[in-house]
Amino acid sequence: MKPRTVHALSRFNLVSLALGFAFLYVPIVILVIYSFNASRLVTVWGGWSLRWYGEFFHDRAMLEATLMSFRVAATSATIATLLGTLAAVALSRGEGFRGRTLFSGMLYAPLVMPEVITGLSLLLLFVAINAERGFWTVTIAHTTLTMCFVAVVVQSRLGSLDRSLEEAAMDLGCAPTRAFVAVTLPLIAPAIAAGWMLAFTLSLDDLVIASFTTGPGSATLPIRIYSEVRLGVKPEINAICTVMIALIAVVIVIASLVSKLSSDRGENAAPL
């Protein structure tokens, strides 16, 4: 009797897959469609219009919050990528030092720690050192949150890397630092880029930790949107979210194309 092979998805699997995708993407599709609604009422369709996009680009408070979010996300993602990469190198290459387990646990604690606890802890720290809450306190908080994600991505790439290439470079006369920069760093560059993008997205999306560490004049876009939604959802919010979705989609597509081109050229690139 020949073993039974499955050539197609079962009806149950197809239905489950369709329901899963619908649960994830139908609300986003509805949000995008209603961002072009001409009516002031969110639940009443009044025809197609770009009115609320114009309202957004003339809303100074929203634009300042958007700029603040991008500044915080870019700065914190860059710092988190630098520190996370160094931490990943230390964990993957420093198997012998005694504090490795403690260091690893402290590094990955934000992965499992509730954001409320992390935000409250950072708030108490900033109050204790009498730090003025603003751009830098939010940036430090987001760096603390996202650094562990970068370390996970980069460490997984380092774990699958052939160390004999770096050792061969050192055998040919390269110093360890130069061998790492010339050989290892280009090989893990796609993973570093993926870590930066992940950190940037997490920072851009964060509300809980930012609400604990922000101050006057440094409200991020999620905080601004939350404060507006509490008074009622305006069609302008749909337009803002649609713009953000479009920007993130463009960045993801560009990053995927760059990664694919690098892979086609023979580089050992990590998928984004």
PDB file of N, CA, C and O in Angstrom, residues 177-249:
ATOM      1  N   THR A 177      40.923  42.596  15.139  1.00  0.00           N
ATOM      2  CA  THR A 177      39.937  43.651  14.881  1.00  0.00           C
ATOM      3  C   THR A 177      39.760  43.875  13.392  1.00  0.00           C
ATOM      4  O   THR A 177      38.635  44.005  12.888  1.00  0.00           O
ATOM      5  N   ARG A 178      40.878  43.919  12.663  1.00  0.00           N
ATOM      6  CA  ARG A 178      40.792  44.135  11.216  1.00  0.00           C
ATOM      7  C   ARG A 178      40.126  42.954  10.525  1.00  0.00           C
ATOM      8  O   ARG A 178      39.358  43.131   9.575  1.00  0.00           O
ATOM      9  N   ALA A 179      40.389  41.731  10.986  1.00  0.00           N
ATOM     10  CA  ALA A 179      39.750  40.556  10.399  1.00  0.00           C
ATOM     11  C   ALA A 179      38.242  40.594  10.620  1.00  0.00           C
ATOM     12  O   ALA A 179      37.462  40.237   9.723  1.00  0.00           O
ATOM     13  N   PHE A 180      37.833  41.047  11.808  1.00  0.00           N
ATOM     14  CA  PHE A 180      36.391  41.144  12.071  1.00  0.00           C
ATOM     15  C   PHE A 180      35.744  42.185  11.158  1.00  0.00           C
ATOM     16  O   PHE A 180      34.686  41.939  10.571  1.00  0.00           O
ATOM     17  N   VAL A 181      36.397  43.346  11.014  1.00  0.00           N
ATOM     18  CA  VAL A 181      35.825  44.412  10.193  1.00  0.00           C
ATOM     19  C   VAL A 181      35.830  44.040   8.713  1.00  0.00           C
ATOM     20  O   VAL A 181      34.861  44.313   7.987  1.00  0.00           O
ATOM     21  N   ALA A 182      36.884  43.400   8.251  1.00  0.00           N
ATOM     22  CA  ALA A 182      37.017  43.107   6.831  1.00  0.00           C
ATOM     23  C   ALA A 182      36.275  41.859   6.387  1.00  0.00           C
ATOM     24  O   ALA A 182      35.842  41.762   5.233  1.00  0.00           O
ATOM     25  N   VAL A 183      36.114  40.880   7.286  1.00  0.00           N
ATOM     26  CA  VAL A 183      35.530  39.600   6.894  1.00  0.00           C
ATOM     27  C   VAL A 183      34.161  39.380   7.530  1.00  0.00           C
ATOM     28  O   VAL A 183      33.162  39.154   6.838  1.00  0.00           O
ATOM     29  N   THR A 184      34.099  39.451   8.851  1.00  0.00           N
ATOM     30  CA  THR A 184      32.864  39.097   9.549  1.00  0.00           C
ATOM     31  C   THR A 184      31.784  40.163   9.395  1.00  0.00           C
ATOM     32  O   THR A 184      30.612  39.832   9.162  1.00  0.00           O
ATOM     33  N   LEU A 185      32.170  41.411   9.529  1.00  0.00           N
ATOM     34  CA  LEU A 185      31.175  42.485   9.486  1.00  0.00           C
ATOM     35  C   LEU A 185      30.392  42.519   8.174  1.00  0.00           C
ATOM     36  O   LEU A 185      29.159  42.663   8.207  1.00  0.00           O
ATOM     37  N   PRO A 186      31.037  42.402   6.995  1.00  0.00           N
ATOM     38  CA  PRO A 186      30.227  42.357   5.765  1.00  0.00           C
ATOM     39  C   PRO A 186      29.276  41.172   5.707  1.00  0.00           C
ATOM     40  O   PRO A 186      28.190  41.280   5.122  1.00  0.00           O
ATOM     41  N   LEU A 187      29.662  40.046   6.311  1.00  0.00           N
ATOM     42  CA  LEU A 187      28.798  38.871   6.273  1.00  0.00           C
ATOM     43  C   LEU A 187      27.577  39.022   7.172  1.00  0.00           C
ATOM     44  O   LEU A 187      26.517  38.451   6.885  1.00  0.00           O
ATOM     45  N   ILE A 188      27.722  39.750   8.271  1.00  0.00           N
ATOM     46  CA  ILE A 188      26.585  39.925   9.182  1.00  0.00           C
ATOM     47  C   ILE A 188      25.862  41.247   8.936  1.00  0.00           C
ATOM     48  O   ILE A 188      24.914  41.576   9.668  1.00  0.00           O
ATOM     49  N   ALA A 189      26.303  42.012   7.926  1.00  0.00           N
ATOM     50  CA  ALA A 189      25.677  43.312   7.659  1.00  0.00           C
ATOM     51  C   ALA A 189      24.171  43.207   7.387  1.00  0.00           C
ATOM     52  O   ALA A 189      23.389  44.034   7.886  1.00  0.00           O
ATOM     53  N   PRO A 190      23.689  42.217   6.595  1.00  0.00           N
ATOM     54  CA  PRO A 190      22.230  42.103   6.409  1.00  0.00           C
ATOM     55  C   PRO A 190      21.489  41.869   7.718  1.00  0.00           C
ATOM     56  O   PRO A 190      20.385  42.379   7.918  1.00  0.00           O
ATOM     57  N   ALA A 191      22.075  41.072   8.633  1.00  0.00           N
ATOM     58  CA  ALA A 191      21.429  40.845   9.925  1.00  0.00           C
ATOM     59  C   ALA A 191      21.417  42.123  10.754  1.00  0.00           C
ATOM     60  O   ALA A 191      20.444  42.404  11.462  1.00  0.00           O
ATOM     61  N   ILE A 192      22.490  42.899  10.678  1.00  0.00           N
ATOM     62  CA  ILE A 192      22.525  44.182  11.385  1.00  0.00           C
ATOM     63  C   ILE A 192      21.461  45.120  10.831  1.00  0.00           C
ATOM     64  O   ILE A 192      20.761  45.811  11.593  1.00  0.00           O
ATOM     65  N   ALA A 193      21.324  45.150   9.498  1.00  0.00           N
ATOM     66  CA  ALA A 193      20.290  45.989   8.879  1.00  0.00           C
ATOM     67  C   ALA A 193      18.893  45.529   9.292  1.00  0.00           C
ATOM     68  O   ALA A 193      18.010  46.348   9.571  1.00  0.00           O
ATOM     69  N   ALA A 194      18.696  44.203   9.354  1.00  0.00           N
ATOM     70  CA  ALA A 194      17.402  43.684   9.791  1.00  0.00           C
ATOM     71  C   ALA A 194      17.125  44.058  11.239  1.00  0.00           C
ATOM     72  O   ALA A 194      15.991  44.405  11.605  1.00  0.00           O
ATOM     73  N   GLY A 195      18.164  43.999  12.088  1.00  0.00           N
ATOM     74  CA  GLY A 195      17.997  44.403  13.480  1.00  0.00           C
ATOM     75  C   GLY A 195      17.652  45.872  13.606  1.00  0.00           C
ATOM     76  O   GLY A 195      16.816  46.252  14.438  1.00  0.00           O
ATOM     77  N   TRP A 196      18.292  46.709  12.783  1.00  0.00           N
ATOM     78  CA  TRP A 196      17.983  48.145  12.819  1.00  0.00           C
ATOM     79  C   TRP A 196      16.533  48.393  12.421  1.00  0.00           C
ATOM     80  O   TRP A 196      15.836  49.191  13.056  1.00  0.00           O
ATOM     81  N   MET A 197      16.082  47.727  11.382  1.00  0.00           N
ATOM     82  CA  MET A 197      14.696  47.917  10.947  1.00  0.00           C
ATOM     83  C   MET A 197      13.714  47.463  12.009  1.00  0.00           C
ATOM     84  O   MET A 197      12.683  48.109  12.250  1.00  0.00           O
ATOM     85  N   LEU A 198      14.019  46.333  12.648  1.00  0.00           N
ATOM     86  CA  LEU A 198      13.138  45.844  13.711  1.00  0.00           C
ATOM     87  C   LEU A 198      13.103  46.826  14.873  1.00  0.00           C
ATOM     88  O   LEU A 198      12.026  47.133  15.414  1.00  0.00           O
ATOM     89  N   ALA A 199      14.279  47.338  15.267  1.00  0.00           N
ATOM     90  CA  ALA A 199      14.331  48.307  16.358  1.00  0.00           C
ATOM     91  C   ALA A 199      13.597  49.589  15.986  1.00  0.00           C
ATOM     92  O   ALA A 199      12.881  50.174  16.811  1.00  0.00           O
ATOM     93  N   PHE A 200      13.749  50.042  14.760  1.00  0.00           N
ATOM     94  CA  PHE A 200      13.074  51.258  14.297  1.00  0.00           C
ATOM     95  C   PHE A 200      11.558  51.084  14.347  1.00  0.00           C
ATOM     96  O   PHE A 200      10.836  51.968  14.823  1.00  0.00           O
ATOM     97  N   THR A 201      11.077  49.941  13.885  1.00  0.00           N
ATOM     98  CA  THR A 201       9.630  49.695  13.871  1.00  0.00           C
ATOM     99  C   THR A 201       9.067  49.596  15.278  1.00  0.00           C
ATOM    100  O   THR A 201       7.993  50.143  15.577  1.00  0.00           O
ATOM    101  N   LEU A 202       9.775  48.894  16.168  1.00  0.00           N
ATOM    102  CA  LEU A 202       9.307  48.758  17.549  1.00  0.00           C
ATOM    103  C   LEU A 202       9.264  50.112  18.250  1.00  0.00           C
ATOM    104  O   LEU A 202       8.339  50.399  19.020  1.00  0.00           O
ATOM    105  N   SER A 203      10.270  50.951  18.008  1.00  0.00           N
ATOM    106  CA  SER A 203      10.282  52.276  18.618  1.00  0.00           C
ATOM    107  C   SER A 203       9.156  53.141  18.068  1.00  0.00           C
ATOM    108  O   SER A 203       8.491  53.864  18.815  1.00  0.00           O
ATOM    109  N   LEU A 204       8.938  53.054  16.764  1.00  0.00           N
ATOM    110  CA  LEU A 204       7.885  53.865  16.144  1.00  0.00           C
ATOM    111  C   LEU A 204       6.509  53.471  16.641  1.00  0.00           C
ATOM    112  O   LEU A 204       5.600  54.301  16.714  1.00  0.00           O
ATOM    113  N   ASP A 205       6.353  52.226  17.031  1.00  0.00           N
ATOM    114  CA  ASP A 205       5.048  51.697  17.424  1.00  0.00           C
ATOM    115  C   ASP A 205       4.785  51.812  18.926  1.00  0.00           C
ATOM    116  O   ASP A 205       3.641  51.680  19.366  1.00  0.00           O
ATOM    117  N   ASP A 206       5.819  52.073  19.722  1.00  0.00           N
ATOM    118  CA  ASP A 206       5.669  51.983  21.174  1.00  0.00           C
ATOM    119  C   ASP A 206       4.799  53.108  21.734  1.00  0.00           C
ATOM    120  O   ASP A 206       4.938  54.269  21.362  1.00  0.00           O
ATOM    121  N   LEU A 207       3.920  52.748  22.640  1.00  0.00           N
ATOM    122  CA  LEU A 207       3.075  53.706  23.353  1.00  0.00           C
ATOM    123  C   LEU A 207       3.293  53.635  24.856  1.00  0.00           C
ATOM    124  O   LEU A 207       3.410  54.678  25.516  1.00  0.00           O
ATOM    125  N   VAL A 208       3.384  52.420  25.398  1.00  0.00           N
ATOM    126  CA  VAL A 208       3.395  52.242  26.851  1.00  0.00           C
ATOM    127  C   VAL A 208       4.648  52.855  27.470  1.00  0.00           C
ATOM    128  O   VAL A 208       4.569  53.699  28.373  1.00  0.00           O
ATOM    129  N   ILE A 209       5.820  52.450  27.002  1.00  0.00           N
ATOM    130  CA  ILE A 209       7.063  52.944  27.589  1.00  0.00           C
ATOM    131  C   ILE A 209       7.230  54.435  27.335  1.00  0.00           C
ATOM    132  O   ILE A 209       7.665  55.180  28.220  1.00  0.00           O
ATOM    133  N   ALA A 210       6.853  54.895  26.147  1.00  0.00           N
ATOM    134  CA  ALA A 210       6.965  56.328  25.838  1.00  0.00           C
ATOM    135  C   ALA A 210       6.065  57.161  26.736  1.00  0.00           C
ATOM    136  O   ALA A 210       6.426  58.274  27.132  1.00  0.00           O
ATOM    137  N   SER A 211       4.898  56.637  27.092  1.00  0.00           N
ATOM    138  CA  SER A 211       3.991  57.393  27.955  1.00  0.00           C
ATOM    139  C   SER A 211       4.555  57.585  29.352  1.00  0.00           C
ATOM    140  O   SER A 211       4.239  58.559  30.032  1.00  0.00           O
ATOM    141  N   PHE A 212       5.429  56.677  29.809  1.00  0.00           N
ATOM    142  CA  PHE A 212       6.061  56.808  31.121  1.00  0.00           C
ATOM    143  C   PHE A 212       7.242  57.778  31.081  1.00  0.00           C
ATOM    144  O   PHE A 212       7.522  58.443  32.079  1.00  0.00           O
ATOM    145  N   THR A 213       7.954  57.831  29.977  1.00  0.00           N
ATOM    146  CA  THR A 213       9.231  58.553  29.933  1.00  0.00           C
ATOM    147  C   THR A 213       9.191  59.847  29.156  1.00  0.00           C
ATOM    148  O   THR A 213      10.196  60.551  29.101  1.00  0.00           O
ATOM    149  N   THR A 214       8.077  60.182  28.540  1.00  0.00           N
ATOM    150  CA  THR A 214       8.004  61.412  27.768  1.00  0.00           C
ATOM    151  C   THR A 214       7.776  62.612  28.677  1.00  0.00           C
ATOM    152  O   THR A 214       7.425  62.467  29.860  1.00  0.00           O
ATOM    153  N   GLY A 215       7.990  63.798  28.127  1.00  0.00           N
ATOM    154  CA  GLY A 215       7.788  65.032  28.873  1.00  0.00           C
ATOM    155  C   GLY A 215       7.126  66.081  28.005  1.00  0.00           C
ATOM    156  O   GLY A 215       6.747  65.802  26.857  1.00  0.00           O
ATOM    157  N   PRO A 216       6.990  67.292  28.501  1.00  0.00           N
ATOM    158  CA  PRO A 216       6.358  68.359  27.718  1.00  0.00           C
ATOM    159  C   PRO A 216       7.128  68.628  26.426  1.00  0.00           C
ATOM    160  O   PRO A 216       8.355  68.743  26.422  1.00  0.00           O
ATOM    161  N   GLY A 217       6.386  68.698  25.325  1.00  0.00           N
ATOM    162  CA  GLY A 217       7.001  69.005  24.041  1.00  0.00           C
ATOM    163  C   GLY A 217       7.694  67.842  23.367  1.00  0.00           C
ATOM    164  O   GLY A 217       8.352  68.041  22.345  1.00  0.00           O
ATOM    165  N   SER A 218       7.568  66.632  23.910  1.00  0.00           N
ATOM    166  CA  SER A 218       8.238  65.477  23.306  1.00  0.00           C
ATOM    167  C   SER A 218       7.279  64.316  23.097  1.00  0.00           C
ATOM    168  O   SER A 218       7.687  63.153  23.146  1.00  0.00           O
ATOM    169  N   ALA A 219       6.015  64.619  22.870  1.00  0.00           N
ATOM    170  CA  ALA A 219       5.028  63.564  22.648  1.00  0.00           C
ATOM    171  C   ALA A 219       5.268  62.915  21.293  1.00  0.00           C
ATOM    172  O   ALA A 219       5.447  63.598  20.282  1.00  0.00           O
ATOM    173  N   THR A 220       5.277  61.595  21.271  1.00  0.00           N
ATOM    174  CA  THR A 220       5.442  60.864  20.025  1.00  0.00           C
ATOM    175  C   THR A 220       4.084  60.702  19.342  1.00  0.00           C
ATOM    176  O   THR A 220       3.030  60.993  19.925  1.00  0.00           O
ATOM    177  N   LEU A 221       4.114  60.205  18.117  1.00  0.00           N
ATOM    178  CA  LEU A 221       2.871  60.063  17.358  1.00  0.00           C
ATOM    179  C   LEU A 221       1.888  59.092  18.012  1.00  0.00           C
ATOM    180  O   LEU A 221       0.688  59.403  18.079  1.00  0.00           O
ATOM    181  N   PRO A 222       2.296  57.914  18.508  1.00  0.00           N
ATOM    182  CA  PRO A 222       1.323  57.048  19.186  1.00  0.00           C
ATOM    183  C   PRO A 222       0.657  57.714  20.384  1.00  0.00           C
ATOM    184  O   PRO A 222      -0.544  57.527  20.617  1.00  0.00           O
ATOM    185  N   ILE A 223       1.420  58.488  21.156  1.00  0.00           N
ATOM    186  CA  ILE A 223       0.829  59.195  22.294  1.00  0.00           C
ATOM    187  C   ILE A 223      -0.170  60.231  21.817  1.00  0.00           C
ATOM    188  O   ILE A 223      -1.261  60.385  22.393  1.00  0.00           O
ATOM    189  N   ARG A 224       0.186  60.960  20.766  1.00  0.00           N
ATOM    190  CA  ARG A 224      -0.721  61.983  20.222  1.00  0.00           C
ATOM    191  C   ARG A 224      -2.002  61.354  19.685  1.00  0.00           C
ATOM    192  O   ARG A 224      -3.105  61.850  19.922  1.00  0.00           O
ATOM    193  N   ILE A 225      -1.860  60.232  18.973  1.00  0.00           N
ATOM    194  CA  ILE A 225      -3.039  59.558  18.432  1.00  0.00           C
ATOM    195  C   ILE A 225      -3.912  59.030  19.568  1.00  0.00           C
ATOM    196  O   ILE A 225      -5.149  59.150  19.530  1.00  0.00           O
ATOM    197  N   TYR A 226      -3.294  58.476  20.597  1.00  0.00           N
ATOM    198  CA  TYR A 226      -4.066  57.953  21.731  1.00  0.00           C
ATOM    199  C   TYR A 226      -4.843  59.065  22.419  1.00  0.00           C
ATOM    200  O   TYR A 226      -6.010  58.887  22.788  1.00  0.00           O
ATOM    201  N   SER A 227      -4.213  60.221  22.579  1.00  0.00           N
ATOM    202  CA  SER A 227      -4.910  61.335  23.217  1.00  0.00           C
ATOM    203  C   SER A 227      -6.063  61.835  22.360  1.00  0.00           C
ATOM    204  O   SER A 227      -7.091  62.281  22.888  1.00  0.00           O
ATOM    205  N   GLU A 228      -5.925  61.758  21.029  1.00  0.00           N
ATOM    206  CA  GLU A 228      -7.009  62.174  20.146  1.00  0.00           C
ATOM    207  C   GLU A 228      -8.146  61.155  20.142  1.00  0.00           C
ATOM    208  O   GLU A 228      -9.319  61.522  20.137  1.00  0.00           O
ATOM    209  N   VAL A 229      -7.792  59.864  20.156  1.00  0.00           N
ATOM    210  CA  VAL A 229      -8.808  58.810  20.077  1.00  0.00           C
ATOM    211  C   VAL A 229      -9.682  58.792  21.320  1.00  0.00           C
ATOM    212  O   VAL A 229     -10.867  58.443  21.259  1.00  0.00           O
ATOM    213  N   ARG A 230      -9.141  59.179  22.458  1.00  0.00           N
ATOM    214  CA  ARG A 230      -9.946  59.195  23.682  1.00  0.00           C
ATOM    215  C   ARG A 230     -11.115  60.157  23.581  1.00  0.00           C
ATOM    216  O   ARG A 230     -12.128  59.996  24.263  1.00  0.00           O
ATOM    217  N   LEU A 231     -10.985  61.159  22.725  1.00  0.00           N
ATOM    218  CA  LEU A 231     -12.074  62.123  22.525  1.00  0.00           C
ATOM    219  C   LEU A 231     -12.962  61.753  21.344  1.00  0.00           C
ATOM    220  O   LEU A 231     -13.915  62.465  21.037  1.00  0.00           O
ATOM    221  N   GLY A 232     -12.649  60.660  20.687  1.00  0.00           N
ATOM    222  CA  GLY A 232     -13.423  60.229  19.530  1.00  0.00           C
ATOM    223  C   GLY A 232     -12.520  60.068  18.316  1.00  0.00           C
ATOM    224  O   GLY A 232     -11.610  60.872  18.102  1.00  0.00           O
ATOM    225  N   VAL A 233     -12.794  59.030  17.522  1.00  0.00           N
ATOM    226  CA  VAL A 233     -11.973  58.760  16.346  1.00  0.00           C
ATOM    227  C   VAL A 233     -12.340  59.733  15.236  1.00  0.00           C
ATOM    228  O   VAL A 233     -13.494  59.818  14.816  1.00  0.00           O
ATOM    229  N   LYS A 234     -11.341  60.457  14.740  1.00  0.00           N
ATOM    230  CA  LYS A 234     -11.541  61.379  13.632  1.00  0.00           C
ATOM    231  C   LYS A 234     -11.017  60.747  12.344  1.00  0.00           C
ATOM    232  O   LYS A 234     -10.056  59.968  12.377  1.00  0.00           O
ATOM    233  N   PRO A 235     -11.615  61.081  11.199  1.00  0.00           N
ATOM    234  CA  PRO A 235     -11.096  60.533   9.934  1.00  0.00           C
ATOM    235  C   PRO A 235      -9.637  60.896   9.684  1.00  0.00           C
ATOM    236  O   PRO A 235      -8.936  60.174   8.966  1.00  0.00           O
ATOM    237  N   GLU A 236      -9.166  61.961  10.282  1.00  0.00           N
ATOM    238  CA  GLU A 236      -7.764  62.331  10.132  1.00  0.00           C
ATOM    239  C   GLU A 236      -6.843  61.240  10.685  1.00  0.00           C
ATOM    240  O   GLU A 236      -5.750  61.008  10.149  1.00  0.00           O
ATOM    241  N   ILE A 237      -7.276  60.553  11.739  1.00  0.00           N
ATOM    242  CA  ILE A 237      -6.482  59.470  12.314  1.00  0.00           C
ATOM    243  C   ILE A 237      -6.309  58.352  11.295  1.00  0.00           C
ATOM    244  O   ILE A 237      -5.225  57.758  11.170  1.00  0.00           O
ATOM    245  N   ASN A 238      -7.381  58.050  10.535  1.00  0.00           N
ATOM    246  CA  ASN A 238      -7.274  57.034   9.491  1.00  0.00           C
ATOM    247  C   ASN A 238      -6.248  57.427   8.438  1.00  0.00           C
ATOM    248  O   ASN A 238      -5.482  56.594   7.949  1.00  0.00           O
ATOM    249  N   ALA A 239      -6.225  58.705   8.079  1.00  0.00           N
ATOM    250  CA  ALA A 239      -5.264  59.180   7.085  1.00  0.00           C
ATOM    251  C   ALA A 239      -3.836  59.062   7.599  1.00  0.00           C
ATOM    252  O   ALA A 239      -2.924  58.648   6.869  1.00  0.00           O
ATOM    253  N   ILE A 240      -3.628  59.402   8.872  1.00  0.00           N
ATOM    254  CA  ILE A 240      -2.288  59.307   9.460  1.00  0.00           C
ATOM    255  C   ILE A 240      -1.819  57.853   9.453  1.00  0.00           C
ATOM    256  O   ILE A 240      -0.682  57.549   9.056  1.00  0.00           O
ATOM    257  N   CYS A 241      -2.680  56.947   9.883  1.00  0.00           N
ATOM    258  CA  CYS A 241      -2.304  55.530   9.930  1.00  0.00           C
ATOM    259  C   CYS A 241      -2.027  54.981   8.527  1.00  0.00           C
ATOM    260  O   CYS A 241      -1.113  54.168   8.341  1.00  0.00           O
ATOM    261  N   THR A 242      -2.786  55.430   7.542  1.00  0.00           N
ATOM    262  CA  THR A 242      -2.556  54.978   6.171  1.00  0.00           C
ATOM    263  C   THR A 242      -1.201  55.439   5.657  1.00  0.00           C
ATOM    264  O   THR A 242      -0.478  54.688   4.990  1.00  0.00           O
ATOM    265  N   VAL A 243      -0.838  56.667   5.960  1.00  0.00           N
ATOM    266  CA  VAL A 243       0.481  57.180   5.555  1.00  0.00           C
ATOM    267  C   VAL A 243       1.591  56.359   6.205  1.00  0.00           C
ATOM    268  O   VAL A 243       2.582  55.994   5.550  1.00  0.00           O
ATOM    269  N   MET A 244       1.436  56.050   7.489  1.00  0.00           N
ATOM    270  CA  MET A 244       2.447  55.264   8.184  1.00  0.00           C
ATOM    271  C   MET A 244       2.551  53.858   7.597  1.00  0.00           C
ATOM    272  O   MET A 244       3.654  53.325   7.411  1.00  0.00           O
ATOM    273  N   ILE A 245       1.401  53.240   7.292  1.00  0.00           N
ATOM    274  CA  ILE A 245       1.411  51.909   6.692  1.00  0.00           C
ATOM    275  C   ILE A 245       2.130  51.936   5.342  1.00  0.00           C
ATOM    276  O   ILE A 245       2.940  51.049   5.026  1.00  0.00           O
ATOM    277  N   ALA A 246       1.855  52.964   4.547  1.00  0.00           N
ATOM    278  CA  ALA A 246       2.490  53.070   3.230  1.00  0.00           C
ATOM    279  C   ALA A 246       4.002  53.244   3.359  1.00  0.00           C
ATOM    280  O   ALA A 246       4.773  52.611   2.627  1.00  0.00           O
ATOM    281  N   LEU A 247       4.443  54.084   4.290  1.00  0.00           N
ATOM    282  CA  LEU A 247       5.876  54.308   4.471  1.00  0.00           C
ATOM    283  C   LEU A 247       6.584  53.032   4.910  1.00  0.00           C
ATOM    284  O   LEU A 247       7.642  52.680   4.382  1.00  0.00           O
ATOM    285  N   ILE A 248       6.002  52.338   5.872  1.00  0.00           N
ATOM    286  CA  ILE A 248       6.618  51.100   6.361  1.00  0.00           C
ATOM    287  C   ILE A 248       6.641  50.037   5.272  1.00  0.00           C
ATOM    288  O   ILE A 248       7.632  49.297   5.115  1.00  0.00           O
ATOM    289  N   ALA A 249       5.567  49.952   4.473  1.00  0.00           N
ATOM    290  CA  ALA A 249       5.532  48.977   3.378  1.00  0.00           C
ATOM    291  C   ALA A 249       6.621  49.270   2.349  1.00  0.00           C
ATOM    292  O   ALA A 249       7.291  48.349   1.858  1.00  0.00           O
TER     293      ALA A 249
END
